[in-house]
CSV table of C-alpha atoms in Angstrom, one decimal:
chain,number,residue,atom,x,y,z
A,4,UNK,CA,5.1,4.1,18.3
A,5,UNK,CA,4.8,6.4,15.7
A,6,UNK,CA,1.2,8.5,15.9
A,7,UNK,CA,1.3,8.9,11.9
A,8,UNK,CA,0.5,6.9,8.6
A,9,UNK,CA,2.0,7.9,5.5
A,10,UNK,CA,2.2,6.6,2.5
A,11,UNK,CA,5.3,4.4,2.0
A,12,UNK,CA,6.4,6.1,-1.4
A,13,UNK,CA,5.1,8.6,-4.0
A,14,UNK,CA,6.4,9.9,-7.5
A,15,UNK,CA,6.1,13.7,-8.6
A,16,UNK,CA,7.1,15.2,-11.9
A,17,UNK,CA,9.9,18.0,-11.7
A,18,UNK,CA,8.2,20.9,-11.8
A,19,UNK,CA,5.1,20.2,-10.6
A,20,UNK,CA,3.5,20.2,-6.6
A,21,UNK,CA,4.1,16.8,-4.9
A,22,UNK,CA,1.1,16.6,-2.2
A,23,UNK,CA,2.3,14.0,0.6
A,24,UNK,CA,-0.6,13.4,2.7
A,25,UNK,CA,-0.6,12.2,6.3
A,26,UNK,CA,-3.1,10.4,8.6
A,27,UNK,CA,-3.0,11.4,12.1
A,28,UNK,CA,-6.8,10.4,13.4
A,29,UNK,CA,-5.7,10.1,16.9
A,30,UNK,CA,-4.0,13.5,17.7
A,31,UNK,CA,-5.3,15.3,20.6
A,32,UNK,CA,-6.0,19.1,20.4
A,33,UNK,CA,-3.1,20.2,21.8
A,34,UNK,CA,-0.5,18.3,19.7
A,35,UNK,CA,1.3,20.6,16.4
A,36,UNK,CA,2.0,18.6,13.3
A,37,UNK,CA,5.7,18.4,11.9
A,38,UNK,CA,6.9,17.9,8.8
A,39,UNK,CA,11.2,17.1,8.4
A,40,UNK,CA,12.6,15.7,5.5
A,41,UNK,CA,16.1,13.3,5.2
A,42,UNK,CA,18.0,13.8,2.2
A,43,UNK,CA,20.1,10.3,1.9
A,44,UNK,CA,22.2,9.5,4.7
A,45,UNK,CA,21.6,13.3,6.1
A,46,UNK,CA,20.6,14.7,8.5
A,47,UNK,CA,16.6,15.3,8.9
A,48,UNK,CA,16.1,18.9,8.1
A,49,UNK,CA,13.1,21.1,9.4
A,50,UNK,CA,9.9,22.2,7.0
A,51,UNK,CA,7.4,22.9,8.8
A,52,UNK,CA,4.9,22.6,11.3
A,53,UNK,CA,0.7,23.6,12.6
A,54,UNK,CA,-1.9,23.2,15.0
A,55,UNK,CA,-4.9,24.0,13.3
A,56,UNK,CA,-4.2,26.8,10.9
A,57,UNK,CA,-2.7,26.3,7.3
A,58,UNK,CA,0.9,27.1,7.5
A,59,UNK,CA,3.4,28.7,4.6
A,60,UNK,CA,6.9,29.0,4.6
A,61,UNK,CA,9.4,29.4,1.7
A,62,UNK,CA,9.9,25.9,1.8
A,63,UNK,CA,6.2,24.1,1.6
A,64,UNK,CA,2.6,24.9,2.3
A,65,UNK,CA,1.1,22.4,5.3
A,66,UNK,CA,-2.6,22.1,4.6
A,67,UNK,CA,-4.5,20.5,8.3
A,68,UNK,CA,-8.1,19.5,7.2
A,69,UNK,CA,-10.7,20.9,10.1
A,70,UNK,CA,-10.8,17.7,12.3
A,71,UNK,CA,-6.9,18.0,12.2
A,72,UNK,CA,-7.2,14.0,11.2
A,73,UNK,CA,-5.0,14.8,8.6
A,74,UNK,CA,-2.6,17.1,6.8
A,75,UNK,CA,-0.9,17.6,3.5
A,76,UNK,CA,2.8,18.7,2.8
A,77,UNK,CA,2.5,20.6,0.0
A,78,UNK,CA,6.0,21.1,-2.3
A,79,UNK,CA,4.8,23.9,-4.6
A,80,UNK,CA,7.1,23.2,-7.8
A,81,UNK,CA,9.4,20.3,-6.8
A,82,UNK,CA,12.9,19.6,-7.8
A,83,UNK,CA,15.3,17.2,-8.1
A,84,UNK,CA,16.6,18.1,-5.0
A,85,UNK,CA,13.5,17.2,-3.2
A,86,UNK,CA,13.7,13.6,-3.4
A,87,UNK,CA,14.2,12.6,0.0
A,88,UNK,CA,12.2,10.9,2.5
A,89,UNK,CA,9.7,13.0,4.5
A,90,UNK,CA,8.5,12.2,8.1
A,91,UNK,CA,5.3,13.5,9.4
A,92,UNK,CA,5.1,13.7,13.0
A,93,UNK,CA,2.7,14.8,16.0
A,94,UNK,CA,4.0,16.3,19.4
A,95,UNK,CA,2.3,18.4,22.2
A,96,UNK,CA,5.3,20.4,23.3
A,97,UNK,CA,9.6,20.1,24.1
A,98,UNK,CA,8.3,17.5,26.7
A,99,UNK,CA,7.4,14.8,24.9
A,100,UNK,CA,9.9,12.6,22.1
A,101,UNK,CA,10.0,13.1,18.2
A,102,UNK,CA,8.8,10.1,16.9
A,103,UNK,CA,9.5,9.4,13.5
A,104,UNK,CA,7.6,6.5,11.7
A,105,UNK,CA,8.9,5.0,8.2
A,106,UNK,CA,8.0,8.7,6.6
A,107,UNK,CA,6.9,8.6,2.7
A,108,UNK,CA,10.0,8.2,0.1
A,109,UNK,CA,9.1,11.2,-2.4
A,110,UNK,CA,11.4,10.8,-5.7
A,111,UNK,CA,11.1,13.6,-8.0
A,112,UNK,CA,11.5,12.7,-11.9
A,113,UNK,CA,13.1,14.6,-14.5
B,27,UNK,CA,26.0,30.4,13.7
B,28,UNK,CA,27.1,26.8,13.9
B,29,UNK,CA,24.6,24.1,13.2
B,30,UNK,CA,24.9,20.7,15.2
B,31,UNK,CA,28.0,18.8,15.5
B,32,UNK,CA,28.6,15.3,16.2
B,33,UNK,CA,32.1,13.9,15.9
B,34,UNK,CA,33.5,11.7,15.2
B,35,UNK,CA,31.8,11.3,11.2
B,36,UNK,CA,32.9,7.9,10.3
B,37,UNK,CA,34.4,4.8,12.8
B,38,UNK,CA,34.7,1.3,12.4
B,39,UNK,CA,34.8,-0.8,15.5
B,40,UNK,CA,35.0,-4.7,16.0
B,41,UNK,CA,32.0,-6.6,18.3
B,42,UNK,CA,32.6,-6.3,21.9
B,43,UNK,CA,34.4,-2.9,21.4
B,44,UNK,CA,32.7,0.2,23.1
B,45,UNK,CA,32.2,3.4,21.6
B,46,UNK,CA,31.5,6.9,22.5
B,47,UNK,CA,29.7,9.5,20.0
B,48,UNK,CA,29.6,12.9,21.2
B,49,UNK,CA,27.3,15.9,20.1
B,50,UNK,CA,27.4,19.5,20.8
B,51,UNK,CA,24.3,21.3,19.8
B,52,UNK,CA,23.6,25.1,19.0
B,53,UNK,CA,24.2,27.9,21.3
B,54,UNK,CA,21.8,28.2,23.7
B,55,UNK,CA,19.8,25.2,23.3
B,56,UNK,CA,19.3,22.5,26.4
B,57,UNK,CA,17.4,19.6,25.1
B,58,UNK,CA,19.2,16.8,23.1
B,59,UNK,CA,18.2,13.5,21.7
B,60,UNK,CA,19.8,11.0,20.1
B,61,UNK,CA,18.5,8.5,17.4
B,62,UNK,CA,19.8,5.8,16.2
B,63,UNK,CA,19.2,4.9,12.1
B,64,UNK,CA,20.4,1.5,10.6
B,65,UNK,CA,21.1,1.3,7.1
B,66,UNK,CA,17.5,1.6,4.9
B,67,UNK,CA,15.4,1.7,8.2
B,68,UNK,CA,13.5,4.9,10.1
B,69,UNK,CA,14.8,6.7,13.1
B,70,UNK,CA,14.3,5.2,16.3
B,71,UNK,CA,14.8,7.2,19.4
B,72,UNK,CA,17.5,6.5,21.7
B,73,UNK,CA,17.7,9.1,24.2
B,74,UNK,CA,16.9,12.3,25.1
B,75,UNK,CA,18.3,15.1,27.5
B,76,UNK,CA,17.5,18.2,28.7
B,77,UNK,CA,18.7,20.5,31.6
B,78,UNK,CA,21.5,17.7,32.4
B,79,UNK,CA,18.8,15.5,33.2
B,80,UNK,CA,17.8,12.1,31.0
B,81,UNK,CA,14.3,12.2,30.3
B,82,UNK,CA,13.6,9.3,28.7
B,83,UNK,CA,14.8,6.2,27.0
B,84,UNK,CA,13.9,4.6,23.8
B,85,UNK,CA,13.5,0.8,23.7
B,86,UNK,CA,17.1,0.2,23.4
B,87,UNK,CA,19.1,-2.0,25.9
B,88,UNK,CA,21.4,-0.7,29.0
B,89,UNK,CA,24.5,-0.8,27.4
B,90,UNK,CA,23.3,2.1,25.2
B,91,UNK,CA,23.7,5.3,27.7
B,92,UNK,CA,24.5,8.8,27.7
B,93,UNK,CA,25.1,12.1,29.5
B,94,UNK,CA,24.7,15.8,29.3
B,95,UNK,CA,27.4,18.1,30.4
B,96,UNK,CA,26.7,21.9,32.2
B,97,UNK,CA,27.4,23.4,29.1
B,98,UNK,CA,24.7,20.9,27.5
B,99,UNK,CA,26.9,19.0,25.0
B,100,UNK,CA,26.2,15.1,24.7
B,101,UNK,CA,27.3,11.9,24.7
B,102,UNK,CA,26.4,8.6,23.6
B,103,UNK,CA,28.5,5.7,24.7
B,104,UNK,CA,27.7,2.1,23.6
B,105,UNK,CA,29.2,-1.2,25.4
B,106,UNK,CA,30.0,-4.5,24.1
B,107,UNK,CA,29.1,-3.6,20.9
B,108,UNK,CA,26.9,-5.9,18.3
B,109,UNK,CA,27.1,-6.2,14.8
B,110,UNK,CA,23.4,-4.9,14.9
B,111,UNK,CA,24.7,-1.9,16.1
B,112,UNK,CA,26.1,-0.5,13.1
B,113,UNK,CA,24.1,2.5,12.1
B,114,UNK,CA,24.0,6.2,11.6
B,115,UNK,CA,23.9,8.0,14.8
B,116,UNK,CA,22.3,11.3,14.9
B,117,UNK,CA,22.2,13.9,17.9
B,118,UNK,CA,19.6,16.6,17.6
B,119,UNK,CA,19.3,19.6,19.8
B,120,UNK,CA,16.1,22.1,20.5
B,121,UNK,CA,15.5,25.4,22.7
B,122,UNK,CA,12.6,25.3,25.2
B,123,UNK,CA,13.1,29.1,25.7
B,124,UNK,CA,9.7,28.8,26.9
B,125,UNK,CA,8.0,28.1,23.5
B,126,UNK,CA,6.3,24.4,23.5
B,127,UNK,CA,7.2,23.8,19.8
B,128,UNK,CA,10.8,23.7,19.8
B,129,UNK,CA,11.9,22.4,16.2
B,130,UNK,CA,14.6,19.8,16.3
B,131,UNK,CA,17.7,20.8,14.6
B,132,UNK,CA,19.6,17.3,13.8
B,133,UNK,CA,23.8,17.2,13.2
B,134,UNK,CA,24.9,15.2,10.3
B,135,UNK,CA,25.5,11.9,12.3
B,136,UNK,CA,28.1,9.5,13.2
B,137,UNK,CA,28.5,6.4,11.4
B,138,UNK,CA,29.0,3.4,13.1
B,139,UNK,CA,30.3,-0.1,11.5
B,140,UNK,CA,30.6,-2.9,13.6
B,141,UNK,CA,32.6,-5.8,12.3
């Protein structure tokens, strides 16, 4: 089972930051955060990922609140093209499986 | 440098047919799992590989199995096949290398219809 909540869906103006949040109160310290995204019938494509620090890449910002009971995928001026759905998900290391709950369905409107 | 590959793209089988989906992933990684995505629904995990070795098993019955070859390319192969079964079929690969967060790089799948 997935270790994550998200929300099932969210809207975001084109343009502006979409903030998808995630709820992940059982993680242990040692497990990172991941963030992919699945652009219809793709396949899911790498953001980004943290332990404890706030993360930046040219894709997103990942914001992890100090208990690391949640995060936030932040999608600085989104686009069109970032409509997709977007898993969050919590791993220790390559020895244990990606599991990927229902993820949040972000549509971007013009 | 080439991304994932999973062939073949599209195929269209009738129930009771088997079928085998293979995946090569990127130079020089050794893990790969495969997932299994029915139309409008999440990812569920299938399998995973790593060194030639399965590692573990999603909650998916024994006529779903697989392999990894020396040169760490994949198969899937599903038996008697259900109409249930038709989905989108991804293969994702990762490099240890050492490094415990391997990101997952995912092909662009194989679809499966059943009919």
């Amino acid at each position: 089972d997935a270790k994550t909540t998200q929300p099932p869906s969210m809207d975001c103006a084109e343009g502006r930051a979409a903030n998808l949040p995630c709820n992940h109160s059982t993680i242990s310290g040692n497990e990172y955060v991941y963030w992919y995204r699945q652009i219809h019938s793709q396949g899911p494509q790498y953001i980004i990922h943290g332990l404890k620090n706030n993360e930046t890449n040219e894709m997103a910002s990942l914001i992890i609140t100090e208990d690391r009971k949640s995060s936030t995928l932040i999608l600085p001026h989104a686009t069109l093209r970032d409509t997709a759905v977007y898993y969050c998900i919590v791993r220790e290391n390559y020895g244990q499986n990606f599991v990927f709950g229902p993820g949040t369905r972000l549509s971007v409107l013009p | 440098e080439a991304g994932v590959t999973q062939s073949p793209t599209h195929l269209i089988k009738t129930r009771g047919q088997q079928v085998t989906l293979r995946c090569s992933p990127i130079s020089g990684h050794t893990s790969v799992y495969w997932y299994q995505q029915a139309l409008g629904l999440g990812l569920q995990f299938l399998l995973w590989y790593d060194e030639g070795e399965e590692r573990n098993r999603g909650n998916f019955p024994p006529r779903f199995s697989g392999r990894q070859f020396p040169n760490y390319s994949s198969e899937l192969n599903v038996n008697a096949l259900e109409l249930e079964d038709s989905a989108l079929y991804l293969c994702a690969s990762t490099s240890v290398g050492g490094a415990p967060t391997g990101e997952l790089f995912f092909g662009e799948g194989s679809r499966l219809t059943v009919l």
